[in-house]
Amino acid sequence: NIIEAKFIDLHNHELESIPKKIAINKSTSISFAIPLLEQDKSINPNKAYKDISLFAFLPTLVKDFKFPFYINANFILDPPRQRILGDNPWNFFLMQEIAFKIVDWCKELNLRKEKNALNILVSEFFDENSTDTKQLATHFNLAYKSALEDVAFILNHSENLSKQDEIIFDKTGLAKIFGSQTFCKIIGTGKKLP
């Protein structure tokens, strides 16, 4: 068992802003929760982004980060336990992990042929101009952009996963007439349709 642990920076200085109760753990967990549609049990992401979606075992009052589902993680909060500390390295780590896990979850949902899989994705990067949440937004946005570019998460017309730069959209409607394979051949692309 670990008796004592601490986080240190690159200069071997202890990061006192990360509690020892977090440092002593060998792992952490991040949970996503999403409502299901009653008729077919498919996921039902809240694309209106109205609800507070970040929890640290209890709801936070964080309104700067809204997701189409709920996220629970052991964020480090301010003393009233209402806001996520925007300058804490542990929270930076969690925001980066959340970004990667969202894209990974989308990939898993697409493999299960979940019809609303892409609707769990955040459609815009978070605002990096707020002084309270700038660093959190920056860490999330960088990781999210990287995951969106590097992970094959979109189910294509061949029933395989593709990266976003390997996908093409048919705005003409010709793929419905000729079929996806023929459409891609006609326009001379190796890209796939979703």
PDB file of C-alpha atoms in Angstrom:
ATOM      1  CA  ASN A   1       0.000   0.000   0.000  1.00  0.00           C
ATOM      2  CA  ILE A   2       1.073   3.540  -0.707  1.00  0.00           C
ATOM      3  CA  ILE A   3       1.539   5.470   2.529  1.00  0.00           C
ATOM      4  CA  GLU A   4       2.639   8.806   1.139  1.00  0.00           C
ATOM      5  CA  ALA A   5       2.704  10.252  -2.341  1.00  0.00           C
ATOM      6  CA  LYS A   6       2.987  13.661  -3.923  1.00  0.00           C
ATOM      7  CA  PHE A   7       2.985  15.300  -7.317  1.00  0.00           C
ATOM      8  CA  ILE A   8       6.142  17.123  -8.332  1.00  0.00           C
ATOM      9  CA  ASP A   9       6.859  19.444 -11.244  1.00  0.00           C
ATOM     10  CA  LEU A  10       9.727  19.176 -13.724  1.00  0.00           C
ATOM     11  CA  HIS A  11      12.004  21.008 -11.275  1.00  0.00           C
ATOM     12  CA  ASN A  12      11.290  18.518  -8.476  1.00  0.00           C
ATOM     13  CA  HIS A  13       9.115  20.991  -6.546  1.00  0.00           C
ATOM     14  CA  GLU A  14       6.063  19.556  -4.821  1.00  0.00           C
ATOM     15  CA  LEU A  15       2.720  20.661  -6.262  1.00  0.00           C
ATOM     16  CA  GLU A  16       0.909  21.467  -3.055  1.00  0.00           C
ATOM     17  CA  SER A  17      -2.272  22.380  -4.905  1.00  0.00           C
ATOM     18  CA  ILE A  18      -2.960  18.666  -5.518  1.00  0.00           C
ATOM     19  CA  PRO A  19      -4.213  17.035  -2.313  1.00  0.00           C
ATOM     20  CA  LYS A  20      -2.317  14.026  -0.993  1.00  0.00           C
ATOM     21  CA  LYS A  21      -5.549  11.992  -1.029  1.00  0.00           C
ATOM     22  CA  ILE A  22      -5.447  12.235  -4.839  1.00  0.00           C
ATOM     23  CA  ALA A  23      -1.695  11.663  -5.076  1.00  0.00           C
ATOM     24  CA  ILE A  24      -1.939   8.471  -3.023  1.00  0.00           C
ATOM     25  CA  ASN A  25      -4.366   6.810  -5.461  1.00  0.00           C
ATOM     26  CA  LYS A  26      -3.030   4.593  -8.227  1.00  0.00           C
ATOM     27  CA  SER A  27      -5.827   5.605 -10.584  1.00  0.00           C
ATOM     28  CA  THR A  28      -8.787   7.891 -10.996  1.00  0.00           C
ATOM     29  CA  SER A  29     -12.118   7.460 -12.695  1.00  0.00           C
ATOM     30  CA  ILE A  30     -14.101   9.622 -15.047  1.00  0.00           C
ATOM     31  CA  SER A  31     -17.740   8.713 -15.587  1.00  0.00           C
ATOM     32  CA  PHE A  32     -20.099   9.739 -18.346  1.00  0.00           C
ATOM     33  CA  ALA A  33     -23.889   9.509 -17.954  1.00  0.00           C
ATOM     34  CA  ILE A  34     -26.410  10.045 -20.715  1.00  0.00           C
ATOM     35  CA  PRO A  35     -30.185   9.600 -20.939  1.00  0.00           C
ATOM     36  CA  LEU A  36     -31.624   6.863 -23.147  1.00  0.00           C
ATOM     37  CA  LEU A  37     -34.647   7.141 -25.401  1.00  0.00           C
ATOM     38  CA  GLU A  38     -37.481   5.033 -24.029  1.00  0.00           C
ATOM     39  CA  GLN A  39     -38.627   3.547 -27.358  1.00  0.00           C
ATOM     40  CA  ASP A  40     -35.336   2.041 -28.577  1.00  0.00           C
ATOM     41  CA  LYS A  41     -32.863   2.592 -25.708  1.00  0.00           C
ATOM     42  CA  SER A  42     -30.545   4.610 -27.942  1.00  0.00           C
ATOM     43  CA  ILE A  43     -28.597   7.435 -26.337  1.00  0.00           C
ATOM     44  CA  ASN A  44     -30.241  10.848 -26.161  1.00  0.00           C
ATOM     45  CA  PRO A  45     -27.548  13.556 -25.920  1.00  0.00           C
ATOM     46  CA  ASN A  46     -28.748  16.948 -24.677  1.00  0.00           C
ATOM     47  CA  LYS A  47     -27.613  19.096 -27.607  1.00  0.00           C
ATOM     48  CA  ALA A  48     -29.270  22.175 -26.066  1.00  0.00           C
ATOM     49  CA  TYR A  49     -26.422  22.287 -23.503  1.00  0.00           C
ATOM     50  CA  LYS A  50     -28.723  23.808 -20.879  1.00  0.00           C
ATOM     51  CA  ASP A  51     -27.797  21.675 -17.879  1.00  0.00           C
ATOM     52  CA  ILE A  52     -24.750  21.893 -15.680  1.00  0.00           C
ATOM     53  CA  SER A  53     -22.823  18.873 -16.813  1.00  0.00           C
ATOM     54  CA  LEU A  54     -19.701  18.701 -14.612  1.00  0.00           C
ATOM     55  CA  PHE A  55     -19.911  16.896 -11.295  1.00  0.00           C
ATOM     56  CA  ALA A  56     -17.388  16.207  -8.561  1.00  0.00           C
ATOM     57  CA  PHE A  57     -19.624  13.603  -6.894  1.00  0.00           C
ATOM     58  CA  LEU A  58     -22.118  16.456  -6.394  1.00  0.00           C
ATOM     59  CA  PRO A  59     -23.114  19.025  -9.019  1.00  0.00           C
ATOM     60  CA  THR A  60     -20.768  21.945  -9.507  1.00  0.00           C
ATOM     61  CA  LEU A  61     -21.918  25.412 -10.494  1.00  0.00           C
ATOM     62  CA  VAL A  62     -19.601  25.421 -13.506  1.00  0.00           C
ATOM     63  CA  LYS A  63     -21.415  26.916 -16.491  1.00  0.00           C
ATOM     64  CA  ASP A  64     -18.374  27.507 -18.698  1.00  0.00           C
ATOM     65  CA  PHE A  65     -18.180  23.868 -19.827  1.00  0.00           C
ATOM     66  CA  LYS A  66     -21.411  22.359 -21.052  1.00  0.00           C
ATOM     67  CA  PHE A  67     -21.533  18.900 -22.558  1.00  0.00           C
ATOM     68  CA  PRO A  68     -24.466  16.974 -24.085  1.00  0.00           C
ATOM     69  CA  PHE A  69     -24.192  14.477 -21.201  1.00  0.00           C
ATOM     70  CA  TYR A  70     -23.021  14.429 -17.573  1.00  0.00           C
ATOM     71  CA  ILE A  71     -19.405  14.006 -16.457  1.00  0.00           C
ATOM     72  CA  ASN A  72     -18.274  13.014 -12.985  1.00  0.00           C
ATOM     73  CA  ALA A  73     -14.615  13.186 -11.940  1.00  0.00           C
ATOM     74  CA  ASN A  74     -12.653  13.981  -8.809  1.00  0.00           C
ATOM     75  CA  PHE A  75     -11.965  17.576  -9.717  1.00  0.00           C
ATOM     76  CA  ILE A  76     -10.273  19.804  -7.170  1.00  0.00           C
ATOM     77  CA  LEU A  77     -12.821  22.429  -6.192  1.00  0.00           C
ATOM     78  CA  ASP A  78     -12.851  25.758  -4.416  1.00  0.00           C
ATOM     79  CA  PRO A  79     -13.653  25.692  -0.649  1.00  0.00           C
ATOM     80  CA  PRO A  80     -17.453  26.039  -1.103  1.00  0.00           C
ATOM     81  CA  ARG A  81     -17.148  23.020  -3.480  1.00  0.00           C
ATOM     82  CA  GLN A  82     -18.954  24.808  -6.284  1.00  0.00           C
ATOM     83  CA  ARG A  83     -16.290  25.756  -8.854  1.00  0.00           C
ATOM     84  CA  ILE A  84     -13.507  23.738 -10.430  1.00  0.00           C
ATOM     85  CA  LEU A  85     -10.169  25.377  -9.707  1.00  0.00           C
ATOM     86  CA  GLY A  86      -9.074  26.789 -13.043  1.00  0.00           C
ATOM     87  CA  ASP A  87      -5.356  26.907 -12.265  1.00  0.00           C
ATOM     88  CA  ASN A  88      -4.852  23.409 -10.859  1.00  0.00           C
ATOM     89  CA  PRO A  89      -2.604  20.916 -12.721  1.00  0.00           C
ATOM     90  CA  TRP A  90      -4.759  17.965 -11.621  1.00  0.00           C
ATOM     91  CA  ASN A  91      -7.816  19.597 -13.164  1.00  0.00           C
ATOM     92  CA  PHE A  92      -5.800  20.238 -16.347  1.00  0.00           C
ATOM     93  CA  PHE A  93      -5.052  16.513 -16.480  1.00  0.00           C
ATOM     94  CA  LEU A  94      -8.717  15.610 -15.978  1.00  0.00           C
ATOM     95  CA  MET A  95      -9.872  18.007 -18.699  1.00  0.00           C
ATOM     96  CA  GLN A  96      -7.349  16.513 -21.139  1.00  0.00           C
ATOM     97  CA  GLU A  97      -8.443  12.983 -20.268  1.00  0.00           C
ATOM     98  CA  ILE A  98     -12.117  13.931 -20.645  1.00  0.00           C
ATOM     99  CA  ALA A  99     -11.381  15.298 -24.127  1.00  0.00           C
ATOM    100  CA  PHE A 100      -9.663  12.081 -25.224  1.00  0.00           C
ATOM    101  CA  LYS A 101     -12.289   9.856 -23.595  1.00  0.00           C
ATOM    102  CA  ILE A 102     -15.184  11.635 -25.317  1.00  0.00           C
ATOM    103  CA  VAL A 103     -13.734  10.846 -28.740  1.00  0.00           C
ATOM    104  CA  ASP A 104     -12.905   7.299 -27.652  1.00  0.00           C
ATOM    105  CA  TRP A 105     -16.473   6.865 -26.358  1.00  0.00           C
ATOM    106  CA  CYS A 106     -17.818   8.139 -29.688  1.00  0.00           C
ATOM    107  CA  LYS A 107     -15.678   5.525 -31.441  1.00  0.00           C
ATOM    108  CA  GLU A 108     -17.052   2.755 -29.195  1.00  0.00           C
ATOM    109  CA  LEU A 109     -20.632   3.921 -29.755  1.00  0.00           C
ATOM    110  CA  ASN A 110     -20.078   3.923 -33.519  1.00  0.00           C
ATOM    111  CA  LEU A 111     -18.676   0.381 -33.363  1.00  0.00           C
ATOM    112  CA  ARG A 112     -21.947  -0.613 -31.658  1.00  0.00           C
ATOM    113  CA  LYS A 113     -23.791   1.233 -34.463  1.00  0.00           C
ATOM    114  CA  GLU A 114     -25.379   3.697 -32.055  1.00  0.00           C
ATOM    115  CA  LYS A 115     -27.366   6.083 -34.264  1.00  0.00           C
ATOM    116  CA  ASN A 116     -26.642   9.160 -32.108  1.00  0.00           C
ATOM    117  CA  ALA A 117     -22.934   8.465 -31.526  1.00  0.00           C
ATOM    118  CA  LEU A 118     -21.658  11.642 -33.169  1.00  0.00           C
ATOM    119  CA  ASN A 119     -24.111  13.743 -31.150  1.00  0.00           C
ATOM    120  CA  ILE A 120     -22.055  13.269 -27.973  1.00  0.00           C
ATOM    121  CA  LEU A 121     -19.273  15.358 -29.481  1.00  0.00           C
ATOM    122  CA  VAL A 122     -18.898  18.961 -28.386  1.00  0.00           C
ATOM    123  CA  SER A 123     -19.527  21.025 -31.501  1.00  0.00           C
ATOM    124  CA  GLU A 124     -17.368  24.023 -30.576  1.00  0.00           C
ATOM    125  CA  PHE A 125     -14.167  24.561 -28.660  1.00  0.00           C
ATOM    126  CA  PHE A 126     -14.547  26.159 -25.243  1.00  0.00           C
ATOM    127  CA  ASP A 127     -13.922  29.873 -24.728  1.00  0.00           C
ATOM    128  CA  GLU A 128     -10.317  30.532 -23.732  1.00  0.00           C
ATOM    129  CA  ASN A 129     -10.921  34.196 -22.848  1.00  0.00           C
ATOM    130  CA  SER A 130     -12.406  33.771 -19.363  1.00  0.00           C
ATOM    131  CA  THR A 131      -9.743  34.352 -16.723  1.00  0.00           C
ATOM    132  CA  ASP A 132     -11.293  31.755 -14.375  1.00  0.00           C
ATOM    133  CA  THR A 133     -11.368  28.909 -16.870  1.00  0.00           C
ATOM    134  CA  LYS A 134      -8.853  29.873 -19.556  1.00  0.00           C
ATOM    135  CA  GLN A 135      -6.299  27.211 -18.643  1.00  0.00           C
ATOM    136  CA  LEU A 136      -8.924  24.478 -18.279  1.00  0.00           C
ATOM    137  CA  ALA A 137     -10.396  25.403 -21.670  1.00  0.00           C
ATOM    138  CA  THR A 138      -6.959  25.463 -23.282  1.00  0.00           C
ATOM    139  CA  HIS A 139      -6.065  22.008 -21.935  1.00  0.00           C
ATOM    140  CA  PHE A 140      -9.405  20.553 -23.017  1.00  0.00           C
ATOM    141  CA  ASN A 141      -9.352  22.200 -26.457  1.00  0.00           C
ATOM    142  CA  LEU A 142      -5.808  21.071 -27.310  1.00  0.00           C
ATOM    143  CA  ALA A 143      -6.499  17.475 -26.285  1.00  0.00           C
ATOM    144  CA  TYR A 144      -9.902  17.449 -28.005  1.00  0.00           C
ATOM    145  CA  LYS A 145      -8.481  18.807 -31.270  1.00  0.00           C
ATOM    146  CA  SER A 146      -5.706  16.211 -31.136  1.00  0.00           C
ATOM    147  CA  ALA A 147      -8.154  13.354 -30.495  1.00  0.00           C
ATOM    148  CA  LEU A 148     -10.504  14.513 -33.257  1.00  0.00           C
ATOM    149  CA  GLU A 149      -7.589  14.565 -35.712  1.00  0.00           C
ATOM    150  CA  ASP A 150      -5.822  11.366 -34.610  1.00  0.00           C
ATOM    151  CA  VAL A 151      -8.598   8.894 -33.736  1.00  0.00           C
ATOM    152  CA  ALA A 152     -10.664   6.985 -36.295  1.00  0.00           C
ATOM    153  CA  PHE A 153     -14.104   7.463 -34.721  1.00  0.00           C
ATOM    154  CA  ILE A 154     -16.535   7.956 -37.625  1.00  0.00           C
ATOM    155  CA  LEU A 155     -18.345   4.904 -38.988  1.00  0.00           C
ATOM    156  CA  ASN A 156     -18.063   5.051 -42.773  1.00  0.00           C
ATOM    157  CA  HIS A 157     -20.209   3.515 -45.523  1.00  0.00           C
ATOM    158  CA  SER A 158     -17.984   0.403 -45.527  1.00  0.00           C
ATOM    159  CA  GLU A 159     -18.822  -0.157 -41.821  1.00  0.00           C
ATOM    160  CA  ASN A 160     -15.240   0.688 -40.794  1.00  0.00           C
ATOM    161  CA  LEU A 161     -13.988   3.554 -38.672  1.00  0.00           C
ATOM    162  CA  SER A 162     -12.368   6.552 -40.340  1.00  0.00           C
ATOM    163  CA  LYS A 163     -10.609   9.683 -39.167  1.00  0.00           C
ATOM    164  CA  GLN A 164     -12.409  12.920 -39.944  1.00  0.00           C
ATOM    165  CA  ASP A 165      -9.980  13.804 -42.746  1.00  0.00           C
ATOM    166  CA  GLU A 166     -10.805  10.468 -44.425  1.00  0.00           C
ATOM    167  CA  ILE A 167     -14.518  11.355 -44.701  1.00  0.00           C
ATOM    168  CA  ILE A 168     -16.306  13.164 -47.519  1.00  0.00           C
ATOM    169  CA  PHE A 169     -19.881  14.460 -47.519  1.00  0.00           C
ATOM    170  CA  ASP A 170     -22.229  14.198 -50.472  1.00  0.00           C
ATOM    171  CA  LYS A 171     -24.229  17.411 -50.694  1.00  0.00           C
ATOM    172  CA  THR A 172     -25.475  16.525 -54.181  1.00  0.00           C
ATOM    173  CA  GLY A 173     -27.528  13.472 -53.236  1.00  0.00           C
ATOM    174  CA  LEU A 174     -25.798  11.383 -55.904  1.00  0.00           C
ATOM    175  CA  ALA A 175     -24.629   8.753 -53.393  1.00  0.00           C
ATOM    176  CA  LYS A 176     -28.272   7.914 -52.712  1.00  0.00           C
ATOM    177  CA  ILE A 177     -28.819   7.353 -56.441  1.00  0.00           C
ATOM    178  CA  PHE A 178     -25.593   5.510 -57.341  1.00  0.00           C
ATOM    179  CA  GLY A 179     -24.584   4.100 -53.963  1.00  0.00           C
ATOM    180  CA  SER A 180     -21.672   5.149 -51.797  1.00  0.00           C
ATOM    181  CA  GLN A 181     -18.958   3.062 -53.495  1.00  0.00           C
ATOM    182  CA  THR A 182     -19.909   4.221 -56.991  1.00  0.00           C
ATOM    183  CA  PHE A 183     -20.190   7.830 -55.870  1.00  0.00           C
ATOM    184  CA  CYS A 184     -16.638   7.748 -54.461  1.00  0.00           C
ATOM    185  CA  LYS A 185     -15.368   6.178 -57.686  1.00  0.00           C
ATOM    186  CA  ILE A 186     -17.127   8.771 -59.867  1.00  0.00           C
ATOM    187  CA  ILE A 187     -15.555  11.681 -58.029  1.00  0.00           C
ATOM    188  CA  GLY A 188     -12.193   9.876 -57.841  1.00  0.00           C
ATOM    189  CA  THR A 189     -11.640   9.841 -54.086  1.00  0.00           C
ATOM    190  CA  GLY A 190     -10.290   7.306 -51.658  1.00  0.00           C
ATOM    191  CA  LYS A 191     -12.296   8.996 -48.923  1.00  0.00           C
ATOM    192  CA  LYS A 192     -15.438   7.421 -47.501  1.00  0.00           C
ATOM    193  CA  LEU A 193     -18.948   8.629 -46.800  1.00  0.00           C
ATOM    194  CA  PRO A 194     -20.252   8.460 -43.242  1.00  0.00           C
TER     195      PRO A 194
END
